[in-house]
PDB file of C-alpha atoms in Angstrom:
ATOM      1  CA  MET A  26      85.284  84.759  98.988  1.00 95.00           C
ATOM      2  CA  ASN A  27      85.897  83.816  95.355  1.00 97.00           C
ATOM      3  CA  TYR A  28      89.445  82.931  94.345  1.00 98.00           C
ATOM      4  CA  GLU A  29      91.428  81.257  91.560  1.00 98.00           C
ATOM      5  CA  ALA A  30      93.706  78.276  92.056  1.00 98.00           C
ATOM      6  CA  PHE A  31      96.115  77.180  89.331  1.00 98.00           C
ATOM      7  CA  GLY A  32      99.609  75.855  88.703  1.00 98.00           C
ATOM      8  CA  ARG A  33     100.693  72.580  90.266  1.00 97.00           C
ATOM      9  CA  ALA A  34      98.417  70.446  92.404  1.00 97.00           C
ATOM     10  CA  LYS A  35      98.392  71.381  96.082  1.00 94.00           C
ATOM     11  CA  THR A  36      99.352  67.803  96.961  1.00 94.00           C
ATOM     12  CA  ASP A  37     102.509  68.018  94.847  1.00 94.00           C
ATOM     13  CA  ALA A  38     103.854  71.495  95.558  1.00 96.00           C
ATOM     14  CA  PRO A  39     103.829  74.292  98.146  1.00 96.00           C
ATOM     15  CA  THR A  40     101.009  76.819  97.953  1.00 97.00           C
ATOM     16  CA  ILE A  41     101.562  80.534  97.482  1.00 98.00           C
ATOM     17  CA  VAL A  42      98.775  83.079  97.982  1.00 98.00           C
ATOM     18  CA  LEU A  43      98.964  86.344  96.038  1.00 98.00           C
ATOM     19  CA  SER A  44      97.408  89.507  97.466  1.00 98.00           C
ATOM     20  CA  ALA A  45      97.278  92.789  95.557  1.00 98.00           C
ATOM     21  CA  GLY A  46      97.456  96.352  96.815  1.00 98.00           C
ATOM     22  CA  LEU A  47      94.710  98.946  96.989  1.00 97.00           C
ATOM     23  CA  GLY A  48      93.331  97.987  93.577  1.00 95.00           C
ATOM     24  CA  GLY A  49      92.565  94.640  95.133  1.00 97.00           C
ATOM     25  CA  LEU A  50      92.578  92.489  91.992  1.00 97.00           C
ATOM     26  CA  GLY A  51      94.443  89.192  91.810  1.00 97.00           C
ATOM     27  CA  ALA A  52      95.185  89.906  88.138  1.00 96.00           C
ATOM     28  CA  PHE A  53      97.750  92.455  89.335  1.00 97.00           C
ATOM     29  CA  TRP A  54     100.116  89.499  89.676  1.00 98.00           C
ATOM     30  CA  LYS A  55      99.727  88.322  86.070  1.00 98.00           C
ATOM     31  CA  PRO A  56     103.426  89.042  85.313  1.00 98.00           C
ATOM     32  CA  GLN A  57     104.274  86.459  88.025  1.00 98.00           C
ATOM     33  CA  PHE A  58     101.704  83.781  87.110  1.00 98.00           C
ATOM     34  CA  ALA A  59     103.791  81.774  84.649  1.00 98.00           C
ATOM     35  CA  ALA A  60     106.962  81.752  86.754  1.00 97.00           C
ATOM     36  CA  LEU A  61     105.108  80.665  89.892  1.00 98.00           C
ATOM     37  CA  SER A  62     102.825  78.121  88.201  1.00 97.00           C
ATOM     38  CA  GLU A  63     105.769  75.941  87.233  1.00 95.00           C
ATOM     39  CA  ARG A  64     106.745  75.334  90.857  1.00 95.00           C
ATOM     40  CA  PHE A  65     103.753  76.195  93.058  1.00 97.00           C
ATOM     41  CA  HIS A  66     100.088  75.710  93.670  1.00 98.00           C
ATOM     42  CA  VAL A  67      99.002  79.323  93.220  1.00 98.00           C
ATOM     43  CA  ILE A  68      95.987  81.023  94.783  1.00 98.00           C
ATOM     44  CA  ALA A  69      95.080  84.513  93.560  1.00 98.00           C
ATOM     45  CA  TYR A  70      92.072  86.388  94.856  1.00 98.00           C
ATOM     46  CA  ASP A  71      90.291  89.716  94.621  1.00 98.00           C
ATOM     47  CA  HIS A  72      90.013  91.506  97.957  1.00 98.00           C
ATOM     48  CA  ARG A  73      86.603  91.774  99.547  1.00 98.00           C
ATOM     49  CA  GLY A  74      84.842  94.773  98.053  1.00 97.00           C
ATOM     50  CA  THR A  75      86.620  94.465  94.672  1.00 97.00           C
ATOM     51  CA  GLY A  76      86.355  92.464  91.462  1.00 96.00           C
ATOM     52  CA  ALA A  77      84.866  89.004  91.881  1.00 97.00           C
ATOM     53  CA  ASN A  78      84.210  89.769  95.555  1.00 97.00           C
ATOM     54  CA  LYS A  79      82.607  93.151  94.995  1.00 95.00           C
ATOM     55  CA  GLY A  80      80.034  94.229  97.549  1.00 95.00           C
ATOM     56  CA  ALA A  81      79.564  96.827 100.250  1.00 96.00           C
ATOM     57  CA  LEU A  82      82.159  96.692 103.025  1.00 97.00           C
ATOM     58  CA  PRO A  83      81.123  97.012 106.676  1.00 94.00           C
ATOM     59  CA  GLU A  84      81.894 100.062 108.750  1.00 94.00           C
ATOM     60  CA  GLY A  85      85.167  99.869 110.650  1.00 93.00           C
ATOM     61  CA  TYR A  86      86.718  97.513 108.099  1.00 95.00           C
ATOM     62  CA  THR A  87      90.278  96.620 109.115  1.00 98.00           C
ATOM     63  CA  ILE A  88      93.422  94.881 107.943  1.00 98.00           C
ATOM     64  CA  ALA A  89      92.618  92.186 110.519  1.00 98.00           C
ATOM     65  CA  ALA A  90      89.337  91.506 108.714  1.00 98.00           C
ATOM     66  CA  MET A  91      91.255  91.227 105.445  1.00 98.00           C
ATOM     67  CA  ALA A  92      93.596  88.677 107.037  1.00 98.00           C
ATOM     68  CA  ASP A  93      90.579  86.712 108.265  1.00 98.00           C
ATOM     69  CA  ASP A  94      89.358  86.630 104.655  1.00 98.00           C
ATOM     70  CA  VAL A  95      92.604  84.891 103.686  1.00 98.00           C
ATOM     71  CA  VAL A  96      92.166  82.312 106.442  1.00 98.00           C
ATOM     72  CA  GLY A  97      88.702  81.636 105.036  1.00 98.00           C
ATOM     73  CA  ILE A  98      90.142  81.120 101.563  1.00 98.00           C
ATOM     74  CA  LEU A  99      92.782  78.728 102.889  1.00 98.00           C
ATOM     75  CA  ASP A 100      90.131  76.747 104.749  1.00 98.00           C
ATOM     76  CA  GLU A 101      87.895  76.598 101.683  1.00 97.00           C
ATOM     77  CA  ALA A 102      90.837  75.523  99.512  1.00 98.00           C
ATOM     78  CA  GLY A 103      91.934  72.861 101.994  1.00 97.00           C
ATOM     79  CA  VAL A 104      95.371  74.431 102.404  1.00 97.00           C
ATOM     80  CA  GLY A 105      96.975  74.239 105.820  1.00 97.00           C
ATOM     81  CA  ARG A 106     100.078  76.363 105.225  1.00 96.00           C
ATOM     82  CA  CYS A 107     101.119  78.726 102.477  1.00 97.00           C
ATOM     83  CA  HIS A 108     103.645  81.235 101.351  1.00 98.00           C
ATOM     84  CA  PHE A 109     102.025  84.649 101.137  1.00 98.00           C
ATOM     85  CA  MET A 110     103.055  87.462  98.792  1.00 98.00           C
ATOM     86  CA  GLY A 111     101.477  90.882  99.202  1.00 98.00           C
ATOM     87  CA  HIS A 112     101.988  94.188  97.450  1.00 98.00           C
ATOM     88  CA  ALA A 113     101.566  97.381  99.540  1.00 98.00           C
ATOM     89  CA  LEU A 114      98.158  96.865 101.216  1.00 98.00           C
ATOM     90  CA  GLY A 115      98.538  93.157 100.455  1.00 98.00           C
ATOM     91  CA  GLY A 116     101.793  93.183 102.396  1.00 98.00           C
ATOM     92  CA  LEU A 117      99.979  94.573 105.428  1.00 98.00           C
ATOM     93  CA  ILE A 118      97.516  91.702 105.153  1.00 98.00           C
ATOM     94  CA  GLY A 119     100.431  89.278 105.052  1.00 98.00           C
ATOM     95  CA  MET A 120     102.009  90.654 108.211  1.00 98.00           C
ATOM     96  CA  GLU A 121      98.672  90.593 110.021  1.00 98.00           C
ATOM     97  CA  LEU A 122      98.105  87.012 108.858  1.00 98.00           C
ATOM     98  CA  ALA A 123     101.548  85.964 110.085  1.00 98.00           C
ATOM     99  CA  LEU A 124     100.739  87.437 113.499  1.00 98.00           C
ATOM    100  CA  ARG A 125      97.146  86.190 113.797  1.00 96.00           C
ATOM    101  CA  ALA A 126      97.663  82.722 112.322  1.00 97.00           C
ATOM    102  CA  PRO A 127     101.408  81.958 112.334  1.00 97.00           C
ATOM    103  CA  SER A 128     100.824  78.235 111.803  1.00 97.00           C
ATOM    104  CA  ARG A 129      99.287  79.011 108.394  1.00 97.00           C
ATOM    105  CA  VAL A 130     102.267  80.995 107.016  1.00 98.00           C
ATOM    106  CA  SER A 131     105.403  79.260 105.744  1.00 97.00           C
ATOM    107  CA  GLY A 132     106.957  82.420 104.342  1.00 97.00           C
ATOM    108  CA  LEU A 133     106.254  86.058 103.533  1.00 98.00           C
ATOM    109  CA  VAL A 134     107.101  88.249 100.561  1.00 98.00           C
ATOM    110  CA  LEU A 135     106.378  91.923 101.284  1.00 98.00           C
ATOM    111  CA  VAL A 136     106.563  94.197  98.245  1.00 98.00           C
ATOM    112  CA  ASN A 137     106.664  97.962  98.809  1.00 98.00           C
ATOM    113  CA  ALA A 138     104.892  97.567 102.138  1.00 98.00           C
ATOM    114  CA  TRP A 139     105.237  99.390 105.461  1.00 98.00           C
ATOM    115  CA  GLN A 140     104.935  98.951 109.224  1.00 98.00           C
ATOM    116  CA  THR A 141     103.040 102.244 109.549  1.00 98.00           C
ATOM    117  CA  ALA A 142     102.250 104.731 106.809  1.00 98.00           C
ATOM    118  CA  ALA A 143     105.050 107.288 106.426  1.00 97.00           C
ATOM    119  CA  SER A 144     104.400 110.985 105.802  1.00 97.00           C
ATOM    120  CA  PRO A 145     105.011 110.783 101.999  1.00 96.00           C
ATOM    121  CA  THR A 146     102.556 107.879 101.792  1.00 97.00           C
ATOM    122  CA  ARG A 147      99.931 109.813 103.747  1.00 97.00           C
ATOM    123  CA  ARG A 148     100.520 112.866 101.551  1.00 97.00           C
ATOM    124  CA  CYS A 149      99.992 110.801  98.391  1.00 96.00           C
ATOM    125  CA  PHE A 150      96.790 109.251  99.701  1.00 96.00           C
ATOM    126  CA  ALA A 151      95.490 112.645 100.840  1.00 96.00           C
ATOM    127  CA  ALA A 152      95.992 113.997  97.321  1.00 95.00           C
ATOM    128  CA  ARG A 153      94.358 110.965  95.718  1.00 95.00           C
ATOM    129  CA  LEU A 154      91.363 111.074  98.037  1.00 95.00           C
ATOM    130  CA  ALA A 155      90.920 114.804  97.460  1.00 96.00           C
ATOM    131  CA  LEU A 156      90.885 114.135  93.731  1.00 96.00           C
ATOM    132  CA  LEU A 157      88.327 111.374  94.217  1.00 96.00           C
ATOM    133  CA  GLU A 158      86.042 113.502  96.382  1.00 96.00           C
ATOM    134  CA  ARG A 159      86.214 116.665  94.260  1.00 96.00           C
ATOM    135  CA  SER A 160      86.540 115.301  90.724  1.00 97.00           C
ATOM    136  CA  GLY A 161      85.131 111.788  90.919  1.00 97.00           C
ATOM    137  CA  PRO A 162      86.256 108.203  90.197  1.00 97.00           C
ATOM    138  CA  GLU A 163      87.281 108.782  86.578  1.00 97.00           C
ATOM    139  CA  ALA A 164      89.780 111.489  87.529  1.00 97.00           C
ATOM    140  CA  TYR A 165      91.050 109.315  90.383  1.00 97.00           C
ATOM    141  CA  VAL A 166      91.697 106.374  88.053  1.00 97.00           C
ATOM    142  CA  GLN A 167      93.259 108.593  85.374  1.00 97.00           C
ATOM    143  CA  ALA A 168      95.801 109.852  87.925  1.00 96.00           C
ATOM    144  CA  GLN A 169      96.603 106.462  89.435  1.00 96.00           C
ATOM    145  CA  PRO A 170      99.423 105.500  86.998  1.00 97.00           C
ATOM    146  CA  ILE A 171     101.408 108.537  88.149  1.00 96.00           C
ATOM    147  CA  PHE A 172     101.731 106.956  91.587  1.00 95.00           C
ATOM    148  CA  LEU A 173     102.418 103.442  90.292  1.00 97.00           C
ATOM    149  CA  TYR A 174     104.914 103.742  87.444  1.00 97.00           C
ATOM    150  CA  PRO A 175     108.077 105.704  86.599  1.00 97.00           C
ATOM    151  CA  ALA A 176     107.541 108.503  84.077  1.00 96.00           C
ATOM    152  CA  ALA A 177     109.811 106.942  81.438  1.00 96.00           C
ATOM    153  CA  TRP A 178     107.949 103.637  81.684  1.00 97.00           C
ATOM    154  CA  LEU A 179     104.638 105.469  81.282  1.00 96.00           C
ATOM    155  CA  MET A 180     105.886 107.072  78.071  1.00 97.00           C
ATOM    156  CA  ARG A 181     106.927 103.703  76.645  1.00 97.00           C
ATOM    157  CA  HIS A 182     103.626 101.981  77.519  1.00 97.00           C
ATOM    158  CA  GLU A 183     100.936 104.496  76.657  1.00 97.00           C
ATOM    159  CA  ASP A 184      98.645 101.942  74.984  1.00 97.00           C
ATOM    160  CA  SER A 185      98.698  99.483  77.880  1.00 96.00           C
ATOM    161  CA  ILE A 186      98.140 102.315  80.373  1.00 97.00           C
ATOM    162  CA  ALA A 187      95.123 103.512  78.376  1.00 97.00           C
ATOM    163  CA  ARG A 188      93.638 100.010  78.532  1.00 96.00           C
ATOM    164  CA  GLU A 189      94.395  99.755  82.233  1.00 96.00           C
ATOM    165  CA  VAL A 190      92.709 103.089  82.957  1.00 97.00           C
ATOM    166  CA  ALA A 191      89.646 102.171  80.899  1.00 96.00           C
ATOM    167  CA  HIS A 192      89.331  98.882  82.799  1.00 95.00           C
ATOM    168  CA  GLY A 193      89.797 100.665  86.122  1.00 95.00           C
ATOM    169  CA  ILE A 194      87.017 103.123  85.348  1.00 96.00           C
ATOM    170  CA  ALA A 195      84.647 100.394  84.162  1.00 94.00           C
ATOM    171  CA  HIS A 196      85.290  98.218  87.215  1.00 94.00           C
ATOM    172  CA  PHE A 197      85.816 100.862  89.891  1.00 96.00           C
ATOM    173  CA  GLN A 198      85.371  99.408  93.387  1.00 96.00           C
ATOM    174  CA  GLY A 199      83.147 102.261  94.564  1.00 96.00           C
ATOM    175  CA  VAL A 200      83.877 105.421  96.509  1.00 96.00           C
ATOM    176  CA  GLU A 201      82.685 104.103  99.880  1.00 96.00           C
ATOM    177  CA  ASN A 202      84.615 100.846  99.596  1.00 97.00           C
ATOM    178  CA  LEU A 203      87.770 102.639  98.534  1.00 97.00           C
ATOM    179  CA  MET A 204      87.518 105.104 101.400  1.00 96.00           C
ATOM    180  CA  LYS A 205      87.110 102.259 103.898  1.00 97.00           C
ATOM    181  CA  ARG A 206      90.075 100.370 102.452  1.00 98.00           C
ATOM    182  CA  VAL A 207      92.297 103.456 102.512  1.00 97.00           C
ATOM    183  CA  GLY A 208      91.180 104.126 106.081  1.00 97.00           C
ATOM    184  CA  ALA A 209      92.201 100.593 107.042  1.00 98.00           C
ATOM    185  CA  LEU A 210      95.689 100.866 105.566  1.00 97.00           C
ATOM    186  CA  LEU A 211      96.309 104.284 107.091  1.00 97.00           C
ATOM    187  CA  ALA A 212      95.218 103.036 110.524  1.00 97.00           C
ATOM    188  CA  PHE A 213      97.479  99.974 110.351  1.00 98.00           C
ATOM    189  CA  ASP A 214     100.530 100.071 112.607  1.00 98.00           C
ATOM    190  CA  VAL A 215     102.518  96.928 113.275  1.00 98.00           C
ATOM    191  CA  SER A 216     105.658  98.687 114.513  1.00 97.00           C
ATOM    192  CA  ALA A 217     105.501  97.205 118.009  1.00 97.00           C
ATOM    193  CA  ARG A 218     104.880  93.672 116.719  1.00 97.00           C
ATOM    194  CA  LEU A 219     107.404  93.225 113.918  1.00 98.00           C
ATOM    195  CA  GLY A 220     109.666  91.166 116.158  1.00 98.00           C
ATOM    196  CA  GLU A 221     106.873  88.614 116.611  1.00 98.00           C
ATOM    197  CA  ILE A 222     106.809  87.660 112.920  1.00 98.00           C
ATOM    198  CA  ALA A 223     108.488  84.276 112.756  1.00 97.00           C
ATOM    199  CA  ALA A 224     108.022  83.345 109.090  1.00 97.00           C
ATOM    200  CA  PRO A 225     111.000  83.612 106.732  1.00 97.00           C
ATOM    201  CA  THR A 226     110.515  86.959 105.008  1.00 98.00           C
ATOM    202  CA  LEU A 227     111.669  88.693 101.849  1.00 98.00           C
ATOM    203  CA  VAL A 228     111.164  92.469 101.894  1.00 98.00           C
ATOM    204  CA  ALA A 229     111.272  93.898  98.374  1.00 98.00           C
ATOM    205  CA  GLY A 230     111.383  97.643  97.755  1.00 98.00           C
ATOM    206  CA  THR A 231     112.144 100.068  94.955  1.00 98.00           C
ATOM    207  CA  GLN A 232     114.372 103.085  95.372  1.00 97.00           C
ATOM    208  CA  ASP A 233     112.277 105.305  93.073  1.00 97.00           C
ATOM    209  CA  ASP A 234     108.884 104.461  94.601  1.00 97.00           C
ATOM    210  CA  VAL A 235     107.198 107.830  95.272  1.00 95.00           C
ATOM    211  CA  LEU A 236     104.216 106.326  97.108  1.00 96.00           C
ATOM    212  CA  VAL A 237     106.124 104.166  99.593  1.00 98.00           C
ATOM    213  CA  PRO A 238     109.732 105.298 100.175  1.00 97.00           C
ATOM    214  CA  TYR A 239     112.292 102.497 100.196  1.00 98.00           C
ATOM    215  CA  LEU A 240     113.161 103.530 103.759  1.00 98.00           C
ATOM    216  CA  CYS A 241     109.913 101.794 104.750  1.00 98.00           C
ATOM    217  CA  SER A 242     111.233  98.530 103.320  1.00 98.00           C
ATOM    218  CA  GLU A 243     114.515  98.997 105.144  1.00 98.00           C
ATOM    219  CA  ALA A 244     112.624  99.499 108.406  1.00 98.00           C
ATOM    220  CA  LEU A 245     110.574  96.332 107.844  1.00 98.00           C
ATOM    221  CA  ALA A 246     113.656  94.270 107.105  1.00 98.00           C
ATOM    222  CA  SER A 247     115.372  95.613 110.215  1.00 98.00           C
ATOM    223  CA  GLY A 248     112.399  94.846 112.432  1.00 98.00           C
ATOM    224  CA  ILE A 249     111.426  91.359 111.216  1.00 98.00           C
ATOM    225  CA  PRO A 250     113.834  88.737 112.591  1.00 98.00           C
ATOM    226  CA  GLY A 251     116.011  87.254 109.852  1.00 97.00           C
ATOM    227  CA  ALA A 252     114.267  89.130 107.041  1.00 98.00           C
ATOM    228  CA  LYS A 253     116.059  89.489 103.720  1.00 98.00           C
ATOM    229  CA  LEU A 254     116.002  92.905 102.024  1.00 98.00           C
ATOM    230  CA  TRP A 255     116.105  93.374  98.251  1.00 98.00           C
ATOM    231  CA  LEU A 256     115.996  96.886  96.813  1.00 98.00           C
ATOM    232  CA  ALA A 257     115.671  97.484  93.082  1.00 97.00           C
ATOM    233  CA  ALA A 258     117.203 100.698  91.763  1.00 97.00           C
ATOM    234  CA  GLU A 259     114.117 101.568  89.722  1.00 96.00           C
ATOM    235  CA  GLY A 260     110.684 100.321  88.795  1.00 97.00           C
ATOM    236  CA  GLY A 261     108.334 102.535  90.775  1.00 97.00           C
ATOM    237  CA  HIS A 262     105.610 101.379  93.125  1.00 98.00           C
ATOM    238  CA  ALA A 263     104.473  98.642  90.730  1.00 97.00           C
ATOM    239  CA  SER A 264     107.917  97.182  90.068  1.00 97.00           C
ATOM    240  CA  THR A 265     106.383  93.708  89.735  1.00 98.00           C
ATOM    241  CA  VAL A 266     104.813  95.035  86.512  1.00 98.00           C
ATOM    242  CA  THR A 267     107.551  97.330  85.221  1.00 98.00           C
ATOM    243  CA  ASP A 268     110.433  94.873  85.771  1.00 97.00           C
ATOM    244  CA  PRO A 269     108.872  91.414  86.073  1.00 98.00           C
ATOM    245  CA  ASP A 270     112.006  89.545  84.991  1.00 97.00           C
ATOM    246  CA  GLY A 271     114.185  91.124  87.653  1.00 97.00           C
ATOM    247  CA  PHE A 272     111.537  90.767  90.323  1.00 98.00           C
ATOM    248  CA  ASN A 273     110.682  87.164  89.433  1.00 98.00           C
ATOM    249  CA  LEU A 274     114.335  86.163  89.542  1.00 97.00           C
ATOM    250  CA  GLU A 275     114.743  87.474  93.082  1.00 97.00           C
ATOM    251  CA  LEU A 276     111.359  86.074  94.137  1.00 98.00           C
ATOM    252  CA  LEU A 277     112.108  82.557  92.943  1.00 97.00           C
ATOM    253  CA  ARG A 278     115.576  82.667  94.489  1.00 96.00           C
ATOM    254  CA  PHE A 279     114.010  83.420  97.875  1.00 97.00           C
ATOM    255  CA  LEU A 280     111.246  80.841  97.473  1.00 96.00           C
ATOM    256  CA  ASP A 281     113.733  78.177  96.453  1.00 93.00           C
ATOM    257  CA  GLU A 282     115.667  78.868  99.646  1.00 90.00           C
ATOM    258  CA  THR A 283     112.579  78.625 101.863  1.00 88.00           C
ATOM    259  CA  ALA A 284     109.740  76.683 100.227  1.00 71.00           C
ATOM    260  CA  TYR A 285     111.888  73.649  99.483  1.00 62.00           C
ATOM    261  CA  ALA A 286     114.253  73.884 102.444  1.00 53.00           C
TER     262      ALA A 286
END
């Protein structure tokens, strides 16, 4: 597994691992890089099957296998414990990691994640997969911003969205890999195990997220002992991109309370 490490030295600061959603690319967290680099040793990675770790995924690929990939990265990097921040699918990886290897997780930040996929989430993925199967990868990537960003934000950022779509088409992870990754996230269900997560946790949601309703974040925060819930009024599914200042402020407030406690 290839990964990037930057920011402060791991001997001088806590480590935070950043895990993206279905797109899988560590660059998703670019709006957080500068803020985190000042205080943390940062590890960002592309999920297996995407980007720098592109390659065919095995049959029956699971969220547990994705969590094992993170353990491998930590071992390779010589990091014993870390804070872990995951967006959507990345949040599922974080919860699985906290359950499988609790001694490796100092804290969790779960952004627009879920304990089990709700009906609106399944409906969105069914529509996206139908588009992929019937119209191909280009149509799938062209439609993706609709699920990620609020309409008003899309109108104000047409140029950046065009570049993002062009990059997504050029570096598409492959139909088979995407299907396996979607299958893994839809099969994930941690409902019966939330109470076992012992790491300090921030659950961040967005009230206008059409892909993952904020009720999913409320359920996570209720089920994870001591979890803190932060709901933004707007920002869509990719609120870390659409409102980085607001998100980073809340993120650093939580990390300051836990990473340096």
